[in-house]
Amino acid sequence: MGRHWFEDVADHLGSAYLRYSFTKGTDQEVDFLVEHLGLAPGARVLDVGCGPGRHAHALGRRGFEVVGVDISERFIALAREATPAGAPVTFERADARVLRFDSEFDGVISLCQGAFGLSASGDGPLTALDPDRAVLDGMARALKPGGRLVLSAFSAYCQVRFLGEADSFDAERGVNHEHTAVRNEAGREAPADLWTTCFTPRELRLLAEAAGLRPEHVWSVTPGDYAARPPDIDHPEFLLVATRPS
Ligand SMILES: C[S@@+](CC[C@H](N)C(=O)[O-])C[C@H]1O[C@@H](n2cnc3c(N)ncnc32)[C@H](O)[C@@H]1O
């Protein structure tokens, strides 16, 4: 696979990524996940598109063994630097579209569009969902039978309802293009194009089933405010919870 467009964004952002408000609710999110993943103490968790590792580290502090994967070298380096000696958390650079894990994890998470929903690009063919299917298939395969997946995805309803001036929404592909600027640690701005595939609860359930998973819930959430809330058109993300059948 060629270089992913997010790698340039991550190279510029570096640790300034962690200044975005959507990264500030990590502990609330992880407490909610631990409850709803049904993880036993010491369980193994895969964090796909882990970024600088904020959820992986928080899970590690709660005693879980975590492997974080991300396509960005820069983010993987930051995640490793922030890992305390002896923590049960490791990180590796990997492309989520071609995951290599097989029946190894009790839980798989992919949050704040950690790869799922970030595979489209402006000039791609009309198959924007296919790379996301590959990501979901790989996450399903990584789960042990009986293991559980939790992933977040942009809500198509909310995205369209609150379309910003910097956004343009491709109704055919379900992809939002945002032309914006990102600021690095030194405060220097660089232009950035972000392509985020947006989903409906129905699509998420159908995709989960196509990946061999049993969808259990789709909830409406906001970063830092994860809750078992029925799908609505007000919250920016959906949280899919699905199980790999035993
Ligand atoms: C918005 S960040 C979310 C990071 C982290 N999950 C969090 O909640 O802070 C999206 C992450 O997905 C990663 N990513 C995007 N496409 C990927 C792919 N194909 N394989 C692995 N990681 C990918 C990016 O490098 C980035 O770190």
PDB file of C-alpha atoms and ligand atoms in Angstrom:
ATOM      1  CA  MET A   1       0.000   0.000   0.000  1.00  0.00           C
ATOM      2  CA  GLY A   2       1.239   3.519  -0.769  1.00  0.00           C
ATOM      3  CA  ARG A   3       1.758   6.285   1.717  1.00  0.00           C
ATOM      4  CA  HIS A   4      -1.473   7.157   3.541  1.00  0.00           C
ATOM      5  CA  TRP A   5      -2.516  10.832   3.446  1.00  0.00           C
ATOM      6  CA  PHE A   6      -2.813  10.882   7.249  1.00  0.00           C
ATOM      7  CA  GLU A   7       0.944  10.245   7.626  1.00  0.00           C
ATOM      8  CA  ASP A   8       1.783  13.786   6.457  1.00  0.00           C
ATOM      9  CA  VAL A   9      -0.829  15.222   8.824  1.00  0.00           C
ATOM     10  CA  ALA A  10       0.645  13.223  11.728  1.00  0.00           C
ATOM     11  CA  ASP A  11       4.221  14.179  10.795  1.00  0.00           C
ATOM     12  CA  HIS A  12       3.321  17.842  11.025  1.00  0.00           C
ATOM     13  CA  LEU A  13       1.164  17.563  14.153  1.00  0.00           C
ATOM     14  CA  GLY A  14       3.435  15.406  16.291  1.00  0.00           C
ATOM     15  CA  SER A  15       2.490  15.686  19.962  1.00  0.00           C
ATOM     16  CA  ALA A  16       0.356  18.764  19.206  1.00  0.00           C
ATOM     17  CA  TYR A  17      -2.303  16.188  18.201  1.00  0.00           C
ATOM     18  CA  LEU A  18      -2.918  15.719  21.926  1.00  0.00           C
ATOM     19  CA  ARG A  19      -3.944  19.391  22.257  1.00  0.00           C
ATOM     20  CA  TYR A  20      -7.195  18.800  20.321  1.00  0.00           C
ATOM     21  CA  SER A  21     -10.213  18.868  22.612  1.00  0.00           C
ATOM     22  CA  PHE A  22     -11.472  15.537  21.256  1.00  0.00           C
ATOM     23  CA  THR A  23      -8.459  13.803  22.858  1.00  0.00           C
ATOM     24  CA  LYS A  24      -9.202  15.034  26.375  1.00  0.00           C
ATOM     25  CA  GLY A  25     -11.814  12.457  27.403  1.00  0.00           C
ATOM     26  CA  THR A  26      -9.582   9.386  27.351  1.00  0.00           C
ATOM     27  CA  ASP A  27     -10.281   8.149  30.895  1.00  0.00           C
ATOM     28  CA  GLN A  28     -14.064   8.435  30.567  1.00  0.00           C
ATOM     29  CA  GLU A  29     -13.902   6.586  27.244  1.00  0.00           C
ATOM     30  CA  VAL A  30     -11.663   3.835  28.597  1.00  0.00           C
ATOM     31  CA  ASP A  31     -13.779   3.281  31.723  1.00  0.00           C
ATOM     32  CA  PHE A  32     -16.833   2.916  29.490  1.00  0.00           C
ATOM     33  CA  LEU A  33     -14.977   0.545  27.157  1.00  0.00           C
ATOM     34  CA  VAL A  34     -13.735  -1.686  29.945  1.00  0.00           C
ATOM     35  CA  GLU A  35     -17.303  -2.052  31.183  1.00  0.00           C
ATOM     36  CA  HIS A  36     -18.766  -2.778  27.759  1.00  0.00           C
ATOM     37  CA  LEU A  37     -15.991  -4.936  26.337  1.00  0.00           C
ATOM     38  CA  GLY A  38     -16.539  -7.283  29.289  1.00  0.00           C
ATOM     39  CA  LEU A  39     -12.764  -7.634  29.696  1.00  0.00           C
ATOM     40  CA  ALA A  40     -11.389  -9.989  32.332  1.00  0.00           C
ATOM     41  CA  PRO A  41      -8.343  -8.753  34.308  1.00  0.00           C
ATOM     42  CA  GLY A  42      -5.196  -9.081  32.194  1.00  0.00           C
ATOM     43  CA  ALA A  43      -7.120  -9.504  28.933  1.00  0.00           C
ATOM     44  CA  ARG A  44      -5.339  -8.755  25.605  1.00  0.00           C
ATOM     45  CA  VAL A  45      -6.551  -5.766  23.605  1.00  0.00           C
ATOM     46  CA  LEU A  46      -5.630  -4.554  20.114  1.00  0.00           C
ATOM     47  CA  ASP A  47      -5.906  -0.786  19.516  1.00  0.00           C
ATOM     48  CA  VAL A  48      -6.153  -0.149  15.766  1.00  0.00           C
ATOM     49  CA  GLY A  49      -5.110   3.316  14.593  1.00  0.00           C
ATOM     50  CA  CYS A  50      -3.855   3.976  18.113  1.00  0.00           C
ATOM     51  CA  GLY A  51      -2.280   7.368  17.321  1.00  0.00           C
ATOM     52  CA  PRO A  52       0.079   8.453  20.132  1.00  0.00           C
ATOM     53  CA  GLY A  53      -1.402   5.666  22.246  1.00  0.00           C
ATOM     54  CA  ARG A  54      -3.680   7.475  24.681  1.00  0.00           C
ATOM     55  CA  HIS A  55      -6.261   4.656  24.958  1.00  0.00           C
ATOM     56  CA  ALA A  56      -3.588   1.937  24.901  1.00  0.00           C
ATOM     57  CA  HIS A  57      -1.709   3.611  27.774  1.00  0.00           C
ATOM     58  CA  ALA A  58      -4.888   4.100  29.786  1.00  0.00           C
ATOM     59  CA  LEU A  59      -5.797   0.423  29.305  1.00  0.00           C
ATOM     60  CA  GLY A  60      -2.249  -0.564  30.279  1.00  0.00           C
ATOM     61  CA  ARG A  61      -2.597   1.430  33.521  1.00  0.00           C
ATOM     62  CA  ARG A  62      -5.713  -0.647  34.258  1.00  0.00           C
ATOM     63  CA  GLY A  63      -3.686  -3.865  33.874  1.00  0.00           C
ATOM     64  CA  PHE A  64      -4.618  -4.913  30.347  1.00  0.00           C
ATOM     65  CA  GLU A  65      -2.050  -6.162  27.841  1.00  0.00           C
ATOM     66  CA  VAL A  66      -2.288  -3.905  24.813  1.00  0.00           C
ATOM     67  CA  VAL A  67      -0.855  -3.903  21.301  1.00  0.00           C
ATOM     68  CA  GLY A  68      -1.286  -0.585  19.516  1.00  0.00           C
ATOM     69  CA  VAL A  69      -0.885  -0.337  15.735  1.00  0.00           C
ATOM     70  CA  ASP A  70      -0.804   2.765  13.586  1.00  0.00           C
ATOM     71  CA  ILE A  71       0.342   3.674  10.096  1.00  0.00           C
ATOM     72  CA  SER A  72       2.129   6.830  11.292  1.00  0.00           C
ATOM     73  CA  GLU A  73       5.798   6.336  12.280  1.00  0.00           C
ATOM     74  CA  ARG A  74       5.650   9.656  14.099  1.00  0.00           C
ATOM     75  CA  PHE A  75       2.684   8.660  16.257  1.00  0.00           C
ATOM     76  CA  ILE A  76       4.168   5.214  16.967  1.00  0.00           C
ATOM     77  CA  ALA A  77       7.408   6.890  18.113  1.00  0.00           C
ATOM     78  CA  LEU A  78       5.434   9.202  20.421  1.00  0.00           C
ATOM     79  CA  ALA A  79       3.436   6.258  21.791  1.00  0.00           C
ATOM     80  CA  ARG A  80       6.651   4.324  22.553  1.00  0.00           C
ATOM     81  CA  GLU A  81       8.291   7.346  24.202  1.00  0.00           C
ATOM     82  CA  ALA A  82       5.280   7.719  26.517  1.00  0.00           C
ATOM     83  CA  THR A  83       5.307   4.031  27.573  1.00  0.00           C
ATOM     84  CA  PRO A  84       6.481   3.620  31.178  1.00  0.00           C
ATOM     85  CA  ALA A  85       9.104   0.902  31.784  1.00  0.00           C
ATOM     86  CA  GLY A  86       7.405  -2.411  32.465  1.00  0.00           C
ATOM     87  CA  ALA A  87       3.982  -1.336  31.168  1.00  0.00           C
ATOM     88  CA  PRO A  88       2.167  -4.201  29.387  1.00  0.00           C
ATOM     89  CA  VAL A  89       1.795  -2.069  26.244  1.00  0.00           C
ATOM     90  CA  THR A  90       3.617  -2.346  22.910  1.00  0.00           C
ATOM     91  CA  PHE A  91       3.318  -0.437  19.666  1.00  0.00           C
ATOM     92  CA  GLU A  92       4.073  -1.285  16.063  1.00  0.00           C
ATOM     93  CA  ARG A  93       3.709   0.439  12.749  1.00  0.00           C
ATOM     94  CA  ALA A  94       1.129  -1.414  10.654  1.00  0.00           C
ATOM     95  CA  ASP A  95      -1.458  -0.666   8.009  1.00  0.00           C
ATOM     96  CA  ALA A  96      -4.915  -1.557   9.327  1.00  0.00           C
ATOM     97  CA  ARG A  97      -6.036  -2.465   5.791  1.00  0.00           C
ATOM     98  CA  VAL A  98      -3.747  -5.520   5.942  1.00  0.00           C
ATOM     99  CA  LEU A  99      -3.711  -6.598   9.593  1.00  0.00           C
ATOM    100  CA  ARG A 100      -1.783  -9.806  10.319  1.00  0.00           C
ATOM    101  CA  PHE A 101      -3.411 -10.924  13.587  1.00  0.00           C
ATOM    102  CA  ASP A 102      -5.430 -14.117  13.851  1.00  0.00           C
ATOM    103  CA  SER A 103      -7.706 -15.030  16.807  1.00  0.00           C
ATOM    104  CA  GLU A 104      -5.359 -13.422  19.356  1.00  0.00           C
ATOM    105  CA  PHE A 105      -7.277 -10.704  21.192  1.00  0.00           C
ATOM    106  CA  ASP A 106     -10.088 -10.598  23.752  1.00  0.00           C
ATOM    107  CA  GLY A 107     -10.962  -7.085  22.623  1.00  0.00           C
ATOM    108  CA  VAL A 108     -10.288  -4.863  19.612  1.00  0.00           C
ATOM    109  CA  ILE A 109     -10.839  -1.114  19.710  1.00  0.00           C
ATOM    110  CA  SER A 110     -10.574   1.547  17.027  1.00  0.00           C
ATOM    111  CA  LEU A 111     -11.498   5.000  18.263  1.00  0.00           C
ATOM    112  CA  CYS A 112     -11.793   8.522  16.905  1.00  0.00           C
ATOM    113  CA  GLN A 113     -11.557   7.155  13.371  1.00  0.00           C
ATOM    114  CA  GLY A 114      -8.487   5.018  14.038  1.00  0.00           C
ATOM    115  CA  ALA A 115      -8.136   3.798  10.415  1.00  0.00           C
ATOM    116  CA  PHE A 116     -11.807   2.786   9.979  1.00  0.00           C
ATOM    117  CA  GLY A 117     -13.322   5.706   8.066  1.00  0.00           C
ATOM    118  CA  LEU A 118      -9.993   7.253   7.075  1.00  0.00           C
ATOM    119  CA  SER A 119      -9.240   5.154   4.017  1.00  0.00           C
ATOM    120  CA  ALA A 120     -10.913   7.277   1.357  1.00  0.00           C
ATOM    121  CA  SER A 121      -9.182  10.035  -0.589  1.00  0.00           C
ATOM    122  CA  GLY A 122     -10.511  12.737  -2.824  1.00  0.00           C
ATOM    123  CA  ASP A 123      -9.880  11.147  -6.197  1.00  0.00           C
ATOM    124  CA  GLY A 124     -10.514   7.493  -5.335  1.00  0.00           C
ATOM    125  CA  PRO A 125     -12.899   5.261  -7.271  1.00  0.00           C
ATOM    126  CA  LEU A 126     -16.456   4.715  -6.117  1.00  0.00           C
ATOM    127  CA  THR A 127     -15.412   2.040  -3.681  1.00  0.00           C
ATOM    128  CA  ALA A 128     -14.866   4.189  -0.631  1.00  0.00           C
ATOM    129  CA  LEU A 129     -16.325   1.502   1.609  1.00  0.00           C
ATOM    130  CA  ASP A 130     -14.010  -1.263   0.430  1.00  0.00           C
ATOM    131  CA  PRO A 131     -10.884  -0.220   2.381  1.00  0.00           C
ATOM    132  CA  ASP A 132     -13.038   0.167   5.467  1.00  0.00           C
ATOM    133  CA  ARG A 133     -14.357  -3.341   4.909  1.00  0.00           C
ATOM    134  CA  ALA A 134     -10.766  -4.588   4.778  1.00  0.00           C
ATOM    135  CA  VAL A 135     -10.042  -2.799   8.076  1.00  0.00           C
ATOM    136  CA  LEU A 136     -13.128  -4.315   9.706  1.00  0.00           C
ATOM    137  CA  ASP A 137     -12.380  -7.809   8.323  1.00  0.00           C
ATOM    138  CA  GLY A 138      -8.861  -7.621   9.789  1.00  0.00           C
ATOM    139  CA  MET A 139     -10.153  -6.492  13.174  1.00  0.00           C
ATOM    140  CA  ALA A 140     -12.745  -9.312  13.194  1.00  0.00           C
ATOM    141  CA  ARG A 141     -10.033 -11.859  12.351  1.00  0.00           C
ATOM    142  CA  ALA A 142      -7.809 -10.530  15.166  1.00  0.00           C
ATOM    143  CA  LEU A 143     -10.476 -11.357  17.764  1.00  0.00           C
ATOM    144  CA  LYS A 144     -10.633 -14.653  19.594  1.00  0.00           C
ATOM    145  CA  PRO A 145     -14.033 -16.337  19.195  1.00  0.00           C
ATOM    146  CA  GLY A 146     -16.236 -14.654  21.802  1.00  0.00           C
ATOM    147  CA  GLY A 147     -14.062 -11.524  21.739  1.00  0.00           C
ATOM    148  CA  ARG A 148     -15.592  -8.107  21.312  1.00  0.00           C
ATOM    149  CA  LEU A 149     -14.966  -5.118  19.042  1.00  0.00           C
ATOM    150  CA  VAL A 150     -15.727  -1.485  19.823  1.00  0.00           C
ATOM    151  CA  LEU A 151     -15.198   1.072  17.108  1.00  0.00           C
ATOM    152  CA  SER A 152     -16.271   4.638  16.582  1.00  0.00           C
ATOM    153  CA  ALA A 153     -17.313   6.084  13.235  1.00  0.00           C
ATOM    154  CA  PHE A 154     -18.432   9.533  12.101  1.00  0.00           C
ATOM    155  CA  SER A 155     -22.218   9.879  11.960  1.00  0.00           C
ATOM    156  CA  ALA A 156     -23.383  10.681   8.423  1.00  0.00           C
ATOM    157  CA  TYR A 157     -26.514  12.294   9.892  1.00  0.00           C
ATOM    158  CA  CYS A 158     -24.668  14.678  12.183  1.00  0.00           C
ATOM    159  CA  GLN A 159     -21.971  15.474   9.623  1.00  0.00           C
ATOM    160  CA  VAL A 160     -24.525  16.573   7.049  1.00  0.00           C
ATOM    161  CA  ARG A 161     -26.704  18.328   9.593  1.00  0.00           C
ATOM    162  CA  PHE A 162     -23.847  20.472  10.878  1.00  0.00           C
ATOM    163  CA  LEU A 163     -21.761  20.853   7.716  1.00  0.00           C
ATOM    164  CA  GLY A 164     -19.101  23.498   8.303  1.00  0.00           C
ATOM    165  CA  GLU A 165     -17.742  26.052   5.853  1.00  0.00           C
ATOM    166  CA  ALA A 166     -14.538  24.046   5.430  1.00  0.00           C
ATOM    167  CA  ASP A 167     -16.496  20.831   4.690  1.00  0.00           C
ATOM    168  CA  SER A 168     -17.779  19.380   1.468  1.00  0.00           C
ATOM    169  CA  PHE A 169     -19.773  16.182   1.625  1.00  0.00           C
ATOM    170  CA  ASP A 170     -19.701  13.642  -1.207  1.00  0.00           C
ATOM    171  CA  ALA A 171     -23.210  12.182  -0.991  1.00  0.00           C
ATOM    172  CA  GLU A 172     -22.400   9.317  -3.349  1.00  0.00           C
ATOM    173  CA  ARG A 173     -19.409   8.055  -1.370  1.00  0.00           C
ATOM    174  CA  GLY A 174     -20.528   9.209   2.080  1.00  0.00           C
ATOM    175  CA  VAL A 175     -17.148  10.937   2.476  1.00  0.00           C
ATOM    176  CA  ASN A 176     -16.651  14.343   4.060  1.00  0.00           C
ATOM    177  CA  HIS A 177     -13.711  16.397   2.790  1.00  0.00           C
ATOM    178  CA  GLU A 178     -12.453  19.063   5.147  1.00  0.00           C
ATOM    179  CA  HIS A 179      -9.876  21.545   3.958  1.00  0.00           C
ATOM    180  CA  THR A 180      -8.270  22.883   7.089  1.00  0.00           C
ATOM    181  CA  ALA A 181      -4.975  23.797   8.722  1.00  0.00           C
ATOM    182  CA  VAL A 182      -3.103  21.873  11.392  1.00  0.00           C
ATOM    183  CA  ARG A 183      -0.691  23.404  13.888  1.00  0.00           C
ATOM    184  CA  ASN A 184       2.517  21.700  15.036  1.00  0.00           C
ATOM    185  CA  GLU A 185       4.192  21.832  18.469  1.00  0.00           C
ATOM    186  CA  ALA A 186       5.784  25.188  17.586  1.00  0.00           C
ATOM    187  CA  GLY A 187       2.436  26.648  16.501  1.00  0.00           C
ATOM    188  CA  ARG A 188       3.314  26.621  12.787  1.00  0.00           C
ATOM    189  CA  GLU A 189       0.269  26.015  10.580  1.00  0.00           C
ATOM    190  CA  ALA A 190       0.218  23.763   7.528  1.00  0.00           C
ATOM    191  CA  PRO A 191      -2.741  23.190   5.203  1.00  0.00           C
ATOM    192  CA  ALA A 192      -4.381  19.775   5.463  1.00  0.00           C
ATOM    193  CA  ASP A 193      -7.040  17.852   3.579  1.00  0.00           C
ATOM    194  CA  LEU A 194      -8.973  15.329   5.644  1.00  0.00           C
ATOM    195  CA  TRP A 195     -11.270  12.704   4.139  1.00  0.00           C
ATOM    196  CA  THR A 196     -13.596  10.986   6.586  1.00  0.00           C
ATOM    197  CA  THR A 197     -16.095   8.343   5.545  1.00  0.00           C
ATOM    198  CA  CYS A 198     -19.336   8.746   7.467  1.00  0.00           C
ATOM    199  CA  PHE A 199     -21.786   6.002   8.362  1.00  0.00           C
ATOM    200  CA  THR A 200     -25.336   5.266   9.390  1.00  0.00           C
ATOM    201  CA  PRO A 201     -26.120   2.712  12.136  1.00  0.00           C
ATOM    202  CA  ARG A 202     -27.600   0.427   9.497  1.00  0.00           C
ATOM    203  CA  GLU A 203     -24.394   0.473   7.427  1.00  0.00           C
ATOM    204  CA  LEU A 204     -22.309  -0.290  10.496  1.00  0.00           C
ATOM    205  CA  ARG A 205     -24.468  -3.296  11.369  1.00  0.00           C
ATOM    206  CA  LEU A 206     -24.384  -4.589   7.774  1.00  0.00           C
ATOM    207  CA  LEU A 207     -20.598  -4.156   7.563  1.00  0.00           C
ATOM    208  CA  ALA A 208     -20.122  -5.916  10.903  1.00  0.00           C
ATOM    209  CA  GLU A 209     -22.232  -8.838   9.710  1.00  0.00           C
ATOM    210  CA  ALA A 210     -20.314  -9.000   6.426  1.00  0.00           C
ATOM    211  CA  ALA A 211     -17.114  -9.268   8.510  1.00  0.00           C
ATOM    212  CA  GLY A 212     -18.544 -12.262  10.385  1.00  0.00           C
ATOM    213  CA  LEU A 213     -19.335 -10.320  13.553  1.00  0.00           C
ATOM    214  CA  ARG A 214     -22.565 -10.224  15.514  1.00  0.00           C
ATOM    215  CA  PRO A 215     -23.502  -6.553  16.001  1.00  0.00           C
ATOM    216  CA  GLU A 216     -24.800  -5.967  19.523  1.00  0.00           C
ATOM    217  CA  HIS A 217     -25.222  -2.196  19.813  1.00  0.00           C
ATOM    218  CA  VAL A 218     -24.824   1.034  17.931  1.00  0.00           C
ATOM    219  CA  TRP A 219     -24.744   3.988  20.316  1.00  0.00           C
ATOM    220  CA  SER A 220     -24.562   7.734  19.727  1.00  0.00           C
ATOM    221  CA  VAL A 221     -21.541   9.307  21.413  1.00  0.00           C
ATOM    222  CA  THR A 222     -19.318  12.358  21.637  1.00  0.00           C
ATOM    223  CA  PRO A 223     -15.612  12.029  22.459  1.00  0.00           C
ATOM    224  CA  GLY A 224     -15.313  12.157  26.250  1.00  0.00           C
ATOM    225  CA  ASP A 225     -19.027  11.376  26.627  1.00  0.00           C
ATOM    226  CA  TYR A 226     -19.395   7.696  25.789  1.00  0.00           C
ATOM    227  CA  ALA A 227     -22.783   6.353  26.900  1.00  0.00           C
ATOM    228  CA  ALA A 228     -25.236   3.592  26.009  1.00  0.00           C
ATOM    229  CA  ARG A 229     -27.425   6.083  24.127  1.00  0.00           C
ATOM    230  CA  PRO A 230     -29.687   5.019  21.237  1.00  0.00           C
ATOM    231  CA  PRO A 231     -28.663   6.264  17.780  1.00  0.00           C
ATOM    232  CA  ASP A 232     -29.730   9.837  17.063  1.00  0.00           C
ATOM    233  CA  ILE A 233     -28.923  12.609  14.621  1.00  0.00           C
ATOM    234  CA  ASP A 234     -27.351  14.938  17.213  1.00  0.00           C
ATOM    235  CA  HIS A 235     -24.094  13.268  18.255  1.00  0.00           C
ATOM    236  CA  PRO A 236     -21.006  13.274  16.003  1.00  0.00           C
ATOM    237  CA  GLU A 237     -20.065   9.598  16.300  1.00  0.00           C
ATOM    238  CA  PHE A 238     -21.580   6.151  16.463  1.00  0.00           C
ATOM    239  CA  LEU A 239     -20.032   3.478  18.641  1.00  0.00           C
ATOM    240  CA  LEU A 240     -20.415  -0.023  17.230  1.00  0.00           C
ATOM    241  CA  VAL A 241     -20.150  -2.935  19.648  1.00  0.00           C
ATOM    242  CA  ALA A 242     -19.925  -6.354  18.002  1.00  0.00           C
ATOM    243  CA  THR A 243     -18.873  -9.867  18.996  1.00  0.00           C
ATOM    244  CA  ARG A 244     -17.026 -12.554  17.083  1.00  0.00           C
ATOM    245  CA  PRO A 245     -19.307 -15.571  17.485  1.00  0.00           C
ATOM    246  CA  SER A 246     -17.805 -18.525  19.393  1.00  0.00           C
TER     247      SER A 246
HETATM  248  C1  LIG B   1      -7.841  10.727  14.459  1.00  0.00           C
HETATM  249  S1  LIG B   1      -6.518   9.666  14.813  1.00  0.00           S
HETATM  250  C2  LIG B   1      -7.137   8.688  16.148  1.00  0.00           C
HETATM  251  C3  LIG B   1      -6.022   8.143  17.002  1.00  0.00           C
HETATM  252  C4  LIG B   1      -6.456   7.455  18.294  1.00  0.00           C
HETATM  253  N1  LIG B   1      -7.281   6.290  18.046  1.00  0.00           N
HETATM  254  C5  LIG B   1      -7.175   8.422  19.201  1.00  0.00           C
HETATM  255  O1  LIG B   1      -8.335   8.158  19.532  1.00  0.00           O
HETATM  256  O2  LIG B   1      -6.578   9.424  19.583  1.00  0.00           O
HETATM  257  C6  LIG B   1      -6.569   8.516  13.475  1.00  0.00           C
HETATM  258  C7  LIG B   1      -5.405   7.532  13.496  1.00  0.00           C
HETATM  259  O3  LIG B   1      -5.619   6.498  12.553  1.00  0.00           O
HETATM  260  C8  LIG B   1      -4.371   6.207  11.943  1.00  0.00           C
HETATM  261  N2  LIG B   1      -4.632   5.536  10.673  1.00  0.00           N
HETATM  262  C9  LIG B   1      -5.313   6.012   9.598  1.00  0.00           C
HETATM  263  N3  LIG B   1      -5.346   5.096   8.624  1.00  0.00           N
HETATM  264  C10 LIG B   1      -4.659   4.012   9.087  1.00  0.00           C
HETATM  265  C11 LIG B   1      -4.355   2.733   8.551  1.00  0.00           C
HETATM  266  N4  LIG B   1      -4.735   2.379   7.307  1.00  0.00           N
HETATM  267  N5  LIG B   1      -3.669   1.874   9.306  1.00  0.00           N
HETATM  268  C12 LIG B   1      -3.261   2.197  10.567  1.00  0.00           C
HETATM  269  N6  LIG B   1      -3.515   3.396  11.126  1.00  0.00           N
HETATM  270  C13 LIG B   1      -4.211   4.287  10.406  1.00  0.00           C
HETATM  271  C14 LIG B   1      -3.714   7.552  11.803  1.00  0.00           C
HETATM  272  O4  LIG B   1      -2.331   7.479  11.584  1.00  0.00           O
HETATM  273  C15 LIG B   1      -4.082   8.201  13.136  1.00  0.00           C
HETATM  274  O5  LIG B   1      -3.133   7.935  14.136  1.00  0.00           O
END
